[in-house]
XYZ file of C-alpha atoms in Angstrom:
696
model
C -34.979 -4.672 -12.609
C -35.092 -2.571 -15.774
C -31.773 -1.686 -17.354
C -32.304 2.032 -16.800
C -32.826 1.668 -13.049
C -29.869 -0.716 -12.759
C -27.429 1.934 -13.928
C -26.254 4.657 -11.595
C -24.068 7.577 -12.597
C -20.930 9.019 -11.079
C -19.794 12.292 -12.611
C -16.099 12.427 -11.919
C -15.753 16.066 -11.004
C -12.252 17.500 -11.292
C -12.372 19.217 -7.891
C -12.883 15.927 -6.017
C -11.328 13.455 -8.369
C -7.878 11.999 -7.660
C -6.172 12.831 -10.924
C -2.947 10.959 -11.609
C -0.169 11.985 -13.906
C 0.136 9.301 -16.569
C 2.870 8.712 -19.127
C 1.786 9.918 -22.527
C 1.687 7.571 -25.480
C 5.354 7.534 -26.394
C 6.715 6.458 -29.736
C 10.170 5.612 -31.044
C 12.448 8.519 -31.945
C 11.754 8.493 -35.673
C 10.106 10.672 -38.290
C 6.345 10.249 -38.394
C 5.268 9.295 -41.896
C 1.659 10.082 -41.077
C 1.373 13.721 -40.048
C -0.973 14.712 -37.242
C -3.965 16.703 -38.412
C -7.256 17.917 -37.033
C -9.573 14.958 -36.689
C -12.578 14.898 -38.981
C -15.135 13.336 -36.664
C -17.917 13.334 -39.256
C -19.079 9.843 -40.174
C -20.619 8.721 -43.434
C -24.021 9.556 -41.958
C -22.941 13.070 -41.007
C -22.743 12.406 -37.261
C -19.901 13.626 -35.081
C -17.876 11.711 -32.489
C -17.260 14.030 -29.572
C -17.698 11.479 -26.788
C -16.744 7.793 -26.631
C -17.722 5.160 -24.080
C -15.044 2.558 -23.311
C -16.817 -0.736 -22.534
C -13.879 -2.246 -20.696
C -11.637 -1.879 -17.657
C -7.986 -1.912 -16.608
C -5.045 -1.077 -18.824
C -6.877 -1.242 -22.165
C -9.510 1.249 -20.968
C -6.729 3.603 -19.837
C -4.897 3.092 -23.135
C -7.960 4.086 -25.206
C -8.641 7.085 -22.957
C -5.128 8.487 -23.448
C -5.556 8.643 -27.219
C -9.122 9.975 -26.953
C -7.928 12.798 -24.668
C -5.073 13.557 -27.091
C -7.692 14.005 -29.824
C -10.012 16.082 -27.654
C -12.677 13.381 -27.479
C -14.496 13.105 -24.139
C -14.396 9.701 -22.420
C -17.010 7.715 -20.509
C -16.027 4.809 -18.239
C -18.162 1.969 -16.947
C -17.214 0.101 -13.799
C -18.276 -2.740 -11.553
C -18.559 -2.425 -7.792
C -15.086 -3.987 -7.459
C -13.607 -1.273 -9.724
C -15.194 1.752 -8.048
C -11.813 3.287 -7.162
C -9.896 2.012 -10.156
C -7.543 3.953 -12.406
C -9.760 3.914 -15.497
C -12.609 5.460 -13.473
C -10.319 8.274 -12.313
C -9.064 8.927 -15.859
C -12.493 9.245 -17.469
C -14.478 12.462 -17.832
C -17.558 10.539 -16.638
C -17.933 7.120 -15.023
C -21.023 4.964 -14.496
C -21.612 1.973 -12.230
C -22.997 -1.036 -14.106
C -23.364 -3.684 -11.428
C -21.676 -6.251 -9.176
C -18.124 -7.549 -9.578
C -18.851 -10.693 -11.661
C -18.363 -9.709 -15.301
C -21.584 -11.480 -16.360
C -23.484 -8.912 -14.285
C -21.418 -5.877 -15.308
C -18.896 -5.729 -18.155
C -20.751 -8.378 -20.191
C -24.171 -6.773 -19.666
C -24.946 -5.366 -23.115
C -28.171 -3.670 -22.070
C -26.536 -1.765 -19.205
C -23.683 -0.529 -21.396
C -26.058 0.623 -24.147
C -28.110 2.424 -21.502
C -24.990 4.243 -20.250
C -24.142 5.283 -23.822
C -27.621 6.804 -24.165
C -27.553 8.444 -20.737
C -24.112 9.984 -21.329
C -24.880 10.939 -24.948
C -21.814 9.059 -26.191
C -21.942 8.668 -29.966
C -19.533 5.720 -30.058
C -18.476 2.688 -27.998
C -14.932 1.338 -27.979
C -15.048 -2.257 -26.658
C -11.326 -2.534 -25.834
C -10.160 -6.163 -25.961
C -11.889 -9.063 -24.247
C -15.401 -8.865 -22.807
C -17.742 -7.678 -25.624
C -15.064 -6.761 -28.181
C -15.775 -9.783 -30.417
C -19.469 -10.128 -29.643
C -21.543 -9.987 -32.834
C -24.779 -9.456 -30.905
C -23.335 -6.398 -29.149
C -22.064 -4.875 -32.397
C -25.524 -5.465 -33.915
C -27.230 -3.924 -30.879
C -25.059 -0.805 -31.205
C -26.053 -0.549 -34.854
C -29.760 -0.880 -34.008
C -29.461 1.843 -31.358
C -27.648 4.240 -33.693
C -24.382 4.020 -31.731
C -21.068 3.709 -33.584
C -19.316 0.448 -32.685
C -15.560 1.044 -32.960
C -14.774 -2.242 -34.618
C -15.697 -4.342 -37.636
C -19.266 -4.836 -38.899
C -21.283 -7.590 -37.167
C -21.029 -9.805 -40.254
C -17.203 -9.789 -40.099
C -17.259 -10.612 -36.387
C -19.615 -13.488 -37.141
C -17.613 -14.850 -40.055
C -14.173 -14.506 -38.486
C -15.132 -14.785 -34.811
C -16.629 -18.237 -35.319
C -13.498 -20.274 -35.940
C -15.204 -22.918 -38.057
C -16.606 -20.307 -40.460
C -13.315 -18.415 -40.666
C -11.422 -21.583 -41.607
C -13.884 -22.289 -44.412
C -13.391 -18.739 -45.743
C -9.619 -19.170 -45.610
C -9.742 -22.513 -47.378
C -11.896 -20.963 -50.134
C -9.363 -18.126 -50.441
C -6.537 -20.615 -50.942
C -4.873 -20.053 -47.571
C -3.706 -23.337 -45.982
C -5.559 -24.298 -42.792
C -4.829 -26.782 -40.002
C -6.643 -30.135 -40.344
C -9.651 -30.368 -38.051
C -13.398 -30.625 -37.473
C -15.468 -27.429 -37.543
C -18.949 -28.907 -38.004
C -22.338 -28.210 -36.440
C -22.781 -31.614 -34.769
C -21.610 -30.818 -31.239
C -22.392 -34.142 -29.574
C -19.616 -35.514 -27.391
C -19.537 -38.695 -29.444
C -19.153 -36.854 -32.756
C -16.297 -34.720 -31.421
C -14.589 -37.797 -29.980
C -14.864 -39.664 -33.286
C -13.325 -36.756 -35.197
C -10.505 -36.524 -32.643
C -9.814 -40.229 -33.275
C -9.895 -39.655 -37.054
C -7.534 -36.655 -36.910
C -5.180 -38.503 -34.550
C -3.923 -37.525 -31.102
C -2.704 -35.145 -29.852
C -5.582 -32.807 -30.699
C -6.581 -29.325 -29.606
C -10.111 -28.680 -28.327
C -11.018 -25.027 -28.959
C -14.028 -22.895 -28.182
C -15.611 -21.828 -31.485
C -15.946 -18.277 -30.134
C -12.748 -18.522 -28.086
C -9.809 -16.241 -27.465
C -7.167 -15.514 -24.843
C -6.592 -19.205 -24.141
C -10.100 -19.619 -22.706
C -11.952 -22.828 -23.570
C -8.820 -24.394 -25.007
C -7.357 -27.796 -24.061
C -4.630 -30.061 -25.461
C -5.699 -33.719 -25.381
C -2.947 -36.297 -25.811
C -5.006 -39.481 -25.473
C -8.598 -40.692 -25.856
C -8.727 -41.554 -22.153
C -8.617 -37.885 -21.146
C -10.786 -36.533 -23.989
C -14.132 -36.459 -22.140
C -12.853 -34.696 -19.029
C -10.968 -32.088 -21.064
C -13.982 -31.523 -23.341
C -16.288 -30.889 -20.388
C -13.756 -28.548 -18.796
C -13.310 -26.584 -22.040
C -17.101 -26.327 -22.484
C -17.590 -24.934 -18.966
C -14.828 -22.343 -19.377
C -16.128 -21.293 -22.811
C -19.676 -20.922 -21.475
C -18.420 -18.684 -18.671
C -16.219 -16.560 -20.957
C -18.241 -16.343 -24.189
C -21.707 -17.671 -23.268
C -21.219 -20.319 -25.976
C -19.820 -23.811 -25.406
C -19.565 -24.919 -29.059
C -16.206 -26.579 -29.771
C -13.976 -27.412 -32.725
C -11.242 -30.054 -32.924
C -7.878 -29.461 -34.575
C -4.715 -31.439 -35.029
C -2.285 -30.204 -32.385
C 0.997 -29.193 -33.991
C 3.942 -29.697 -31.623
C 6.431 -26.820 -31.166
C 5.080 -24.456 -33.855
C 5.562 -20.710 -33.881
C 2.600 -18.400 -33.331
C 2.965 -15.515 -35.783
C 0.202 -12.944 -36.267
C -0.311 -10.040 -38.653
C -1.890 -6.676 -37.762
C -4.409 -5.574 -40.395
C -6.623 -2.519 -40.844
C -9.593 -1.965 -43.111
C -11.818 1.068 -43.744
C -15.315 1.837 -45.053
C -13.879 2.638 -48.493
C -12.727 -0.896 -49.320
C -9.074 -0.346 -48.406
C -7.041 -2.796 -46.322
C -3.384 -2.808 -45.231
C -1.073 -4.844 -43.035
C 1.332 -3.421 -40.430
C 3.737 -6.371 -40.352
C 3.852 -9.348 -38.029
C 4.323 -10.094 -34.358
C 5.749 -13.264 -32.837
C 3.695 -14.423 -29.857
C 5.048 -17.966 -29.575
C 6.181 -17.931 -25.941
C 3.066 -18.781 -23.941
C 1.889 -20.391 -20.723
C -1.641 -21.751 -20.197
C -2.152 -21.031 -23.944
C -1.810 -17.321 -23.180
C 0.869 -15.019 -24.545
C 3.429 -13.804 -22.036
C 6.028 -12.035 -24.190
C 5.587 -10.704 -27.704
C 7.884 -9.068 -30.220
C 7.769 -7.333 -33.573
C 8.955 -8.103 -36.111
C 9.157 -11.899 -35.781
C 12.802 -13.001 -35.449
C 14.418 -14.699 -38.428
C 11.612 -13.965 -40.902
C 12.877 -13.023 -44.365
C 11.309 -10.121 -46.241
C 9.665 -12.376 -48.848
C 7.963 -14.472 -46.130
C 6.929 -11.258 -44.357
C 5.312 -10.032 -47.568
C 3.472 -13.348 -48.124
C 2.162 -13.283 -44.530
C 0.949 -9.705 -44.900
C -0.720 -10.273 -48.248
C -2.477 -13.415 -46.967
C -3.764 -11.443 -43.975
C -5.077 -8.657 -46.206
C -6.874 -11.230 -48.406
C -8.511 -12.551 -45.254
C -9.656 -9.061 -44.250
C -11.007 -8.195 -47.672
C -12.885 -11.516 -47.890
C -15.207 -10.336 -45.111
C -15.226 -6.583 -45.936
C -13.262 -5.933 -42.764
C -13.279 -2.503 -41.104
C -11.022 -1.371 -38.250
C -8.228 -3.187 -36.408
C -7.884 -6.958 -36.695
C -5.258 -9.642 -36.260
C -4.796 -12.695 -38.480
C -3.020 -15.490 -36.608
C -0.890 -18.162 -38.262
C 0.893 -21.323 -37.142
C 4.387 -21.448 -38.623
C 6.796 -24.377 -38.792
C 10.600 -24.346 -38.599
C 10.851 -23.841 -42.382
C 8.530 -20.795 -42.206
C 5.583 -22.552 -43.874
C 2.405 -21.136 -42.360
C -1.249 -22.133 -41.878
C -4.173 -19.926 -40.918
C -5.248 -20.404 -37.313
C -7.849 -17.725 -36.552
C -8.684 -14.046 -36.797
C -9.203 -11.811 -33.791
C -11.686 -9.115 -34.765
C -10.458 -6.510 -32.311
C -7.428 -4.615 -31.093
C -4.971 -7.089 -29.547
C -3.388 -6.759 -26.112
C 0.026 -6.776 -27.814
C -0.730 -3.969 -30.306
C 1.880 -1.578 -28.787
C 4.818 -3.494 -30.319
C 3.338 -2.825 -33.765
C 2.917 0.851 -32.902
C 6.547 1.028 -31.825
C 7.987 -0.390 -35.072
C 5.662 1.572 -37.384
C 5.409 4.917 -35.545
C 1.611 4.761 -35.485
C -1.165 5.125 -32.909
C -3.556 2.272 -33.726
C -6.278 3.523 -31.375
C -6.242 6.825 -33.245
C -6.563 4.862 -36.491
C -9.565 3.059 -34.999
C -11.270 6.321 -34.068
C -10.585 7.939 -37.431
C -11.803 4.935 -39.421
C -14.926 4.637 -37.238
C -15.582 8.295 -38.084
C -15.564 7.442 -41.789
C -12.020 8.437 -42.754
C -9.771 6.417 -45.026
C -6.801 4.463 -43.637
C -4.180 7.176 -42.894
C -1.353 5.444 -44.821
C -1.066 3.406 -47.988
C 0.710 0.035 -47.832
C 3.850 1.549 -49.378
C 3.949 4.310 -46.737
C 3.928 1.855 -43.802
C 7.567 1.223 -42.952
C 9.204 -1.039 -40.391
C 11.922 0.407 -38.165
C 13.742 -1.246 -35.269
C 12.503 -3.964 -32.924
C 10.060 -3.966 -30.014
C 9.225 -6.315 -27.137
C 6.202 -6.457 -24.847
C 6.426 -8.313 -21.528
C 3.149 -8.940 -19.727
C 3.557 -8.525 -15.979
C 1.088 -10.774 -14.187
C 0.053 -11.350 -10.584
C 0.815 -15.057 -10.640
C 3.130 -17.665 -9.150
C 5.298 -19.249 -11.860
C 6.576 -21.861 -9.398
C 2.982 -23.014 -8.801
C 2.058 -23.692 -12.432
C 1.562 -19.937 -13.020
C -1.393 -19.918 -10.645
C -3.001 -16.447 -10.658
C -3.005 -14.578 -7.365
C -5.010 -11.674 -6.006
C -4.126 -9.055 -3.445
C -2.878 -5.506 -2.859
C 0.010 -3.826 -4.649
C 1.651 -2.731 -1.411
C 4.659 -1.295 -3.241
C 4.848 -0.543 -6.951
C 7.665 1.284 -8.745
C 8.378 1.177 -12.451
C 11.074 2.176 -14.916
C 10.803 5.714 -16.202
C 8.793 6.095 -19.406
C 10.750 7.563 -22.314
C 10.411 7.641 -26.114
C 11.407 3.962 -26.309
C 9.762 2.659 -23.106
C 6.026 2.412 -22.478
C 4.204 1.180 -19.394
C 0.625 0.233 -20.203
C -1.204 -0.309 -16.930
C -4.511 0.131 -15.178
C -3.308 -0.051 -11.563
C -1.363 2.069 -9.094
C 0.398 1.447 -5.811
C -2.220 0.519 -3.220
C -4.690 -0.879 -5.760
C -5.989 -4.426 -5.471
C -5.564 -7.127 -8.108
C -9.082 -8.545 -8.039
C -10.002 -12.220 -8.040
C -12.792 -11.426 -10.502
C -10.692 -10.375 -13.499
C -7.566 -11.121 -15.494
C -4.461 -10.878 -13.248
C -2.390 -8.736 -15.627
C -0.745 -5.822 -13.802
C 0.915 -4.118 -16.746
C 2.543 -4.389 -20.156
C 6.156 -3.266 -20.351
C 6.943 -2.247 -23.941
C 10.426 -1.329 -25.193
C 11.868 -0.343 -28.581
C 15.424 -0.179 -29.934
C 17.214 -0.125 -33.269
C 17.648 -3.927 -33.405
C 16.535 -7.069 -31.556
C 19.597 -7.430 -29.339
C 19.460 -3.804 -28.232
C 15.713 -4.105 -27.535
C 16.295 -7.282 -25.514
C 18.982 -5.561 -23.432
C 16.594 -2.672 -22.773
C 13.814 -5.084 -21.833
C 15.937 -6.810 -19.194
C 17.196 -3.473 -17.851
C 13.609 -2.213 -17.525
C 12.317 -5.436 -15.922
C 14.902 -5.042 -13.133
C 13.418 -1.614 -12.426
C 9.864 -2.965 -12.207
C 9.541 -3.641 -8.479
C 6.386 -5.003 -6.835
C 5.763 -6.060 -3.239
C 2.543 -7.507 -1.863
C 1.877 -10.460 -4.136
C 3.663 -12.924 -6.398
C 4.536 -11.720 -9.902
C 6.229 -13.217 -12.946
C 8.930 -10.517 -13.200
C 11.838 -12.774 -12.198
C 10.489 -15.411 -14.580
C 10.420 -12.867 -17.414
C 14.021 -11.937 -16.608
C 15.079 -15.583 -16.778
C 13.122 -16.057 -20.009
C 14.497 -12.961 -21.766
C 18.023 -13.959 -20.730
C 17.797 -17.566 -21.925
C 20.335 -18.293 -24.712
C 17.695 -19.892 -26.968
C 15.393 -16.871 -26.568
C 18.306 -14.536 -27.273
C 18.959 -16.529 -30.448
C 15.309 -16.120 -31.542
C 14.624 -19.864 -31.379
C 11.083 -19.420 -30.057
C 8.080 -21.755 -30.298
C 4.897 -22.467 -28.350
C 6.562 -25.250 -26.335
C 9.416 -22.987 -25.238
C 8.425 -22.697 -21.567
C 7.749 -26.431 -20.977
C 10.948 -27.334 -22.848
C 13.156 -25.003 -20.783
C 11.134 -25.225 -17.590
C 14.032 -26.045 -15.251
C 16.243 -23.182 -16.412
C 13.377 -20.678 -16.397
C 12.130 -21.614 -12.922
C 15.383 -21.507 -11.026
C 14.688 -21.772 -7.313
C 15.802 -18.827 -5.224
C 19.312 -19.320 -3.893
C 20.137 -18.608 -0.275
C 21.059 -14.947 0.071
C 24.797 -14.232 -0.016
C 26.325 -13.117 3.267
C 27.013 -9.706 1.749
C 23.299 -9.387 0.975
C 22.427 -10.302 4.543
C 24.736 -7.496 5.662
C 22.946 -5.089 3.347
C 19.583 -6.152 4.734
C 20.794 -5.813 8.322
C 22.154 -2.331 7.645
C 18.913 -1.277 5.981
C 16.913 -2.509 8.954
C 19.205 -0.734 11.416
C 19.127 2.569 9.556
C 15.392 2.355 8.980
C 14.668 1.822 12.652
C 17.494 4.163 13.754
C 18.612 1.473 16.159
C 21.906 2.954 17.336
C 22.573 0.545 20.154
C 26.100 -0.730 20.686
C 25.375 -4.393 19.952
C 22.433 -6.576 19.037
C 21.704 -9.765 17.128
C 19.497 -10.090 14.030
C 18.094 -13.471 13.007
C 17.460 -14.010 9.282
C 17.067 -17.207 7.272
C 18.232 -19.259 10.251
C 21.482 -17.285 10.182
C 22.433 -15.193 13.172
C 24.012 -11.822 12.334
C 25.894 -10.316 15.273
C 26.099 -6.542 14.742
C 28.466 -4.183 16.554
C 28.260 -0.407 16.154
C 31.613 1.295 15.615
C 32.259 4.893 16.691
C 33.156 5.966 13.137
C 29.572 5.206 12.092
C 30.293 1.855 10.501
C 29.175 -1.577 11.669
C 30.976 -4.860 12.167
C 28.746 -7.778 11.265
C 29.645 -11.355 12.054
C 27.932 -14.191 10.175
C 29.141 -17.621 11.253
C 32.967 -17.395 11.180
C 33.290 -14.335 8.925
C 33.254 -10.638 9.857
C 32.191 -7.859 7.463
C 32.825 -4.118 7.705
C 29.618 -2.358 6.659
C 28.682 1.299 6.299
C 26.136 3.287 4.371
C 23.147 5.578 4.440
C 19.537 5.879 3.315
C 18.259 8.494 0.897
C 14.984 9.195 -0.883
C 14.352 9.479 -4.607
C 10.758 10.190 -5.512
C 8.571 7.974 -3.332
C 11.282 5.333 -2.879
C 13.939 4.746 -0.241
C 17.403 3.681 -1.401
C 20.292 2.151 0.531
C 23.851 3.141 -0.404
C 26.031 0.517 1.161
C 29.652 -0.652 1.310
C 30.446 -4.210 2.406
C 34.204 -4.798 2.870
C 34.866 -1.922 0.484
C 32.505 -3.058 -2.280
C 29.888 -0.344 -2.894
C 26.313 -0.981 -4.039
C 22.967 0.737 -4.329
C 19.577 -0.896 -3.816
C 15.975 0.096 -3.373
C 14.944 -0.824 0.185
C 11.471 -1.870 1.284
C 10.663 -3.285 4.724
C 7.174 -4.681 5.213
C 6.132 -6.548 8.334
C 8.664 -9.384 8.659
C 10.341 -9.143 5.257
C 13.166 -7.011 3.857
C 13.196 -6.443 0.077
C 16.267 -5.237 -1.828
C 15.984 -4.354 -5.534
C 19.180 -3.633 -7.469
C 20.543 -3.946 -10.993
C 21.760 -7.448 -10.067
C 18.201 -8.542 -9.275
C 15.894 -8.747 -6.275
C 16.490 -10.269 -2.841
C 13.811 -11.113 -0.309
C 14.932 -11.820 3.274
C 12.479 -12.982 5.921
C 12.842 -12.046 9.550
C 11.399 -15.206 11.149
C 8.327 -15.085 13.373
C 7.565 -17.644 16.092
C 6.056 -20.858 14.713
C 2.858 -20.415 16.725
C 2.237 -17.161 14.812
C 2.930 -18.624 11.369
C -0.038 -19.021 9.032
C -0.687 -22.196 7.081
C 1.594 -22.466 4.088
C 1.395 -26.062 2.977
C -0.825 -27.145 0.090
C -2.491 -29.847 2.166
C -4.004 -30.106 5.602
C -5.033 -33.364 7.275
C -4.188 -35.056 3.992
C -6.657 -33.010 1.934
C -6.090 -30.267 -0.642
C -6.283 -26.545 0.061
C -7.705 -23.904 -2.261
C -4.724 -22.640 -4.299
C -6.406 -19.260 -4.735
C -9.628 -17.449 -3.819
C -12.374 -18.458 -6.230
C -15.773 -19.985 -6.900
C -16.425 -23.722 -6.695
C -17.764 -24.487 -10.158
C -18.094 -28.270 -10.003
C -17.843 -30.919 -7.247
C -17.130 -34.487 -8.373
C -17.001 -36.318 -5.012
C -19.024 -36.765 -1.839
C -18.413 -38.208 1.637
C -17.647 -41.922 1.450
C -16.257 -41.882 -2.091
C -12.986 -43.707 -2.653
C -10.487 -41.836 -4.823
C -7.030 -42.411 -6.230
C -4.128 -39.955 -6.390
C -4.669 -37.635 -9.360
C -8.462 -38.043 -9.505
C -10.398 -34.816 -10.072
C -12.157 -33.705 -6.874
C -13.611 -30.333 -7.902
C -13.223 -27.426 -10.290
C -12.599 -23.813 -9.217
C -13.033 -20.660 -11.301
C -10.740 -17.746 -10.480
C -9.187 -14.890 -12.477
C -11.341 -15.959 -15.477
C -9.589 -19.344 -15.583
C -10.721 -22.836 -14.626
C -8.563 -24.890 -12.226
C -9.114 -28.588 -11.502
C -8.329 -29.701 -7.939
C -6.790 -33.187 -7.944
C -6.535 -35.702 -5.109
C -3.037 -35.719 -3.572
C -3.300 -39.421 -2.580
C -5.410 -42.572 -2.547
C -8.080 -42.491 0.155
C -11.696 -42.149 1.246
C -13.441 -38.772 1.318
C -14.592 -37.911 4.844
C -16.018 -34.448 4.149
C -16.439 -31.971 1.277
C -16.353 -28.449 2.719
C -17.915 -26.539 -0.204
C -20.886 -26.992 -2.506
C -21.110 -25.787 -6.108
C -21.401 -22.001 -6.394
C -19.731 -21.340 -3.031
C -16.750 -19.016 -2.628
C -13.553 -20.499 -1.144
C -10.710 -18.386 0.193
C -7.069 -19.083 -0.585
C -5.465 -21.849 1.540
C -8.756 -23.035 3.066
C -9.339 -26.834 3.187
C -11.561 -28.112 0.375
C -11.814 -31.821 1.113
C -10.958 -33.921 4.182
C -9.973 -37.595 3.944
C -10.609 -40.410 6.372
C -7.559 -41.144 8.498
C -5.947 -44.303 7.152
C -4.311 -46.949 9.320
C -0.870 -45.932 8.053
C -1.576 -42.340 9.100
C -2.601 -43.497 12.577
C 0.599 -45.545 12.995
C 2.753 -42.604 11.902
C 1.090 -40.336 14.462
C 1.576 -42.798 17.300
C-alpha cells in the first residue's frame, strides 16, 4: 500500500472533541533571566514555523504541545490504532492515524509521518524522545523533503548516536573514555575475544542504543553468548540495528549527565548536570538536578567537557552528554543522547527555562536565548517516574486500565508530566510510564520532603505501580544522604521492597466503616470478613459503631464527603481522628492517607478465584501479555531448572522465561510470533514419578 493511502486524517474539531484542562508548564518562583518575547519564526531560509507535527505519543507529545500552544504554534498529532482515544490526540489541533499498534508499523514508519507532515502543511517535525528522535535517516529524510527537523543535523546524530564513533571523537578531544571495543567486526567470536581481553564483568551495548534497550551486563564467559543474542534481538526491535559494542563494566559508578544546547550560529552552552544514577533494568527511575555533592569546580569541568563534545560535531538543539563518575568525582564519557531527555524538566526547574521553547526558537534560526554567564542555578529538583510495573516481580511491566487516578495539585514548584487520564489504558505495546512527578524547592532536603509528600498524593487503582517503591527509595537514609550510584537498588533491595504488613486493626475499622457508609448499610448488626479476620459490627443509636476484632472492641464513627471527583472518609477510631481517600472496587477497599496506602481484600469464594500462581501443572505462566519472540524448546526436550525456555517481548522490553525445575517438556503452547495473555500457561512438563507420589 502506498504511504499516502495508508494515512487517514482525523480533524479534531473543538465542538466534538473532549478537551481536558491541563496544568500549564509551571516554573519555580524566581525571576526569569530570559524575558518572554514574540517568537521570530523565520528560519535562515526565510520560512515560517506556524505548525509543528509531533512524531511521538504519550507524555512527551503532550509536553511539546503545551509549549507550542503557549507560543501560538498549531500542533499536529500522529497516533496508532491503540492510541485513537489518547490524551495527545485530544490535545492536538489535528490528529492523523498512521497504522496498527506495533510501533514498527506506526510511530517508526518514517514515510507515513513525512506524508502526514505534507498533508497537514506542517513546516516542522518535533520527534519527542524515543522512536525516531535519534534516527539519522529520518532527520535526513526531513531535510530532503524541506521539513524542519527539530533536532541536531543528521551528521551530529550519526557521529554521536553511534556510540563507537562518539567515543573516538571524545578520545580525540582529550575527554577520558571507558575502555572497550567499538570496532566494525561484529562477529560473535570477535566480540567474545574482546570481552575476554577487557576482562569480566563487561557491558554489551547496542551501538545505536538508548533507554536501557539492547544493554546487558555479562559477568562470566559462560553467559556471554546468550546475553549477546538477547541484546541483539532487543536492539533490532528497538533501533532496527543489532550492532554491538563491548565496554568494561564499572561497578557502582554514578551516572551524571549534562544538558547542552547549540544553535546554527556556532554557539553552545551547558545548563548544568543531572544525577540519574538510581536505575532498574538499566533505566532511570528517579533523577535530580543538580547532582548531590558535586563541587562547583567539578560542575564547571563537566559542563565545559560537554560543550567541547557538542562543538566537536557542530551540534544544534538540545542534547545530553552522559558521564560515568567514580566516588572521587573523576568522570569518563559514556555517550551522547542527541535529543531532549525524558528527565529534562529537572533542568528547567533549576534554571527557570523552557527547553522545548528553546528547541523551537533555535530550529527557527534564532540564537541561544542566554549566554553561559546568564544561565544560573537555583534550588534543587527531583523527577520520579511513575511506572505501571510490579517492583516485587523484578519490576515486570504491567498493562491495564487506570480505574482510579488522582494526583497532587500542580503549583509553581510541582509539575505532573503525563499522557494519560483516569479510565485510559496502559498499553502492552508501549513504554509503561504513567507520569513524571517533578518537584522543586530551595535545597535538596526541602525538595526531597516535597517529593515524598507529593508521591503520597499520587493514587492509582487498577494496576500495579512503583509509587510505594519510590516512597521507600526517597526515604532511604543513604538516598537522603546523596550516596547514590547505579547499584543502589540491588544493594538496598530488601529495605526498598518491604513486603506489605498486615493491616492494623484500626485500619480494618476504617475500611469497615467506609464500606458501611458507602453501601448505607444501616442494619443493627452484621459481620464483615477481611484478611481472614472477622469484624463484628454493631450499630449504636448515636450514629457510631462498635467493632470487635478478635478480643478487642473499637468505637468508630465518621462520615463520607466529596472533594472534586474523590470520596474521602473522616473517621475516629477510639478517639483518634484521621482522614483518608476511599475507593471501593469489586472486592477491594483502598485507603490513601498521608501515612501511606492500605489495600484490604474482601475475600471471594475459592471456586471464583482466578489463577494467581506463577506456575500451573509445574510449568511457567506468562508474566505479562506479550509476543513470543523466541522458543528454545520442543516436546520431549529435557531441561534443568534455570534453563531458558522462550523469550517474550512486552512493553518494549525483552523477558526470558526460565524453567522453574528439572524435567521433560510435554507441550509448548505457543509458537514464535504468537501473542500470549498474562497468566496463561506457556509450557507443560511431563508428570514425574515424584509428582505422582505426592498426588496419591
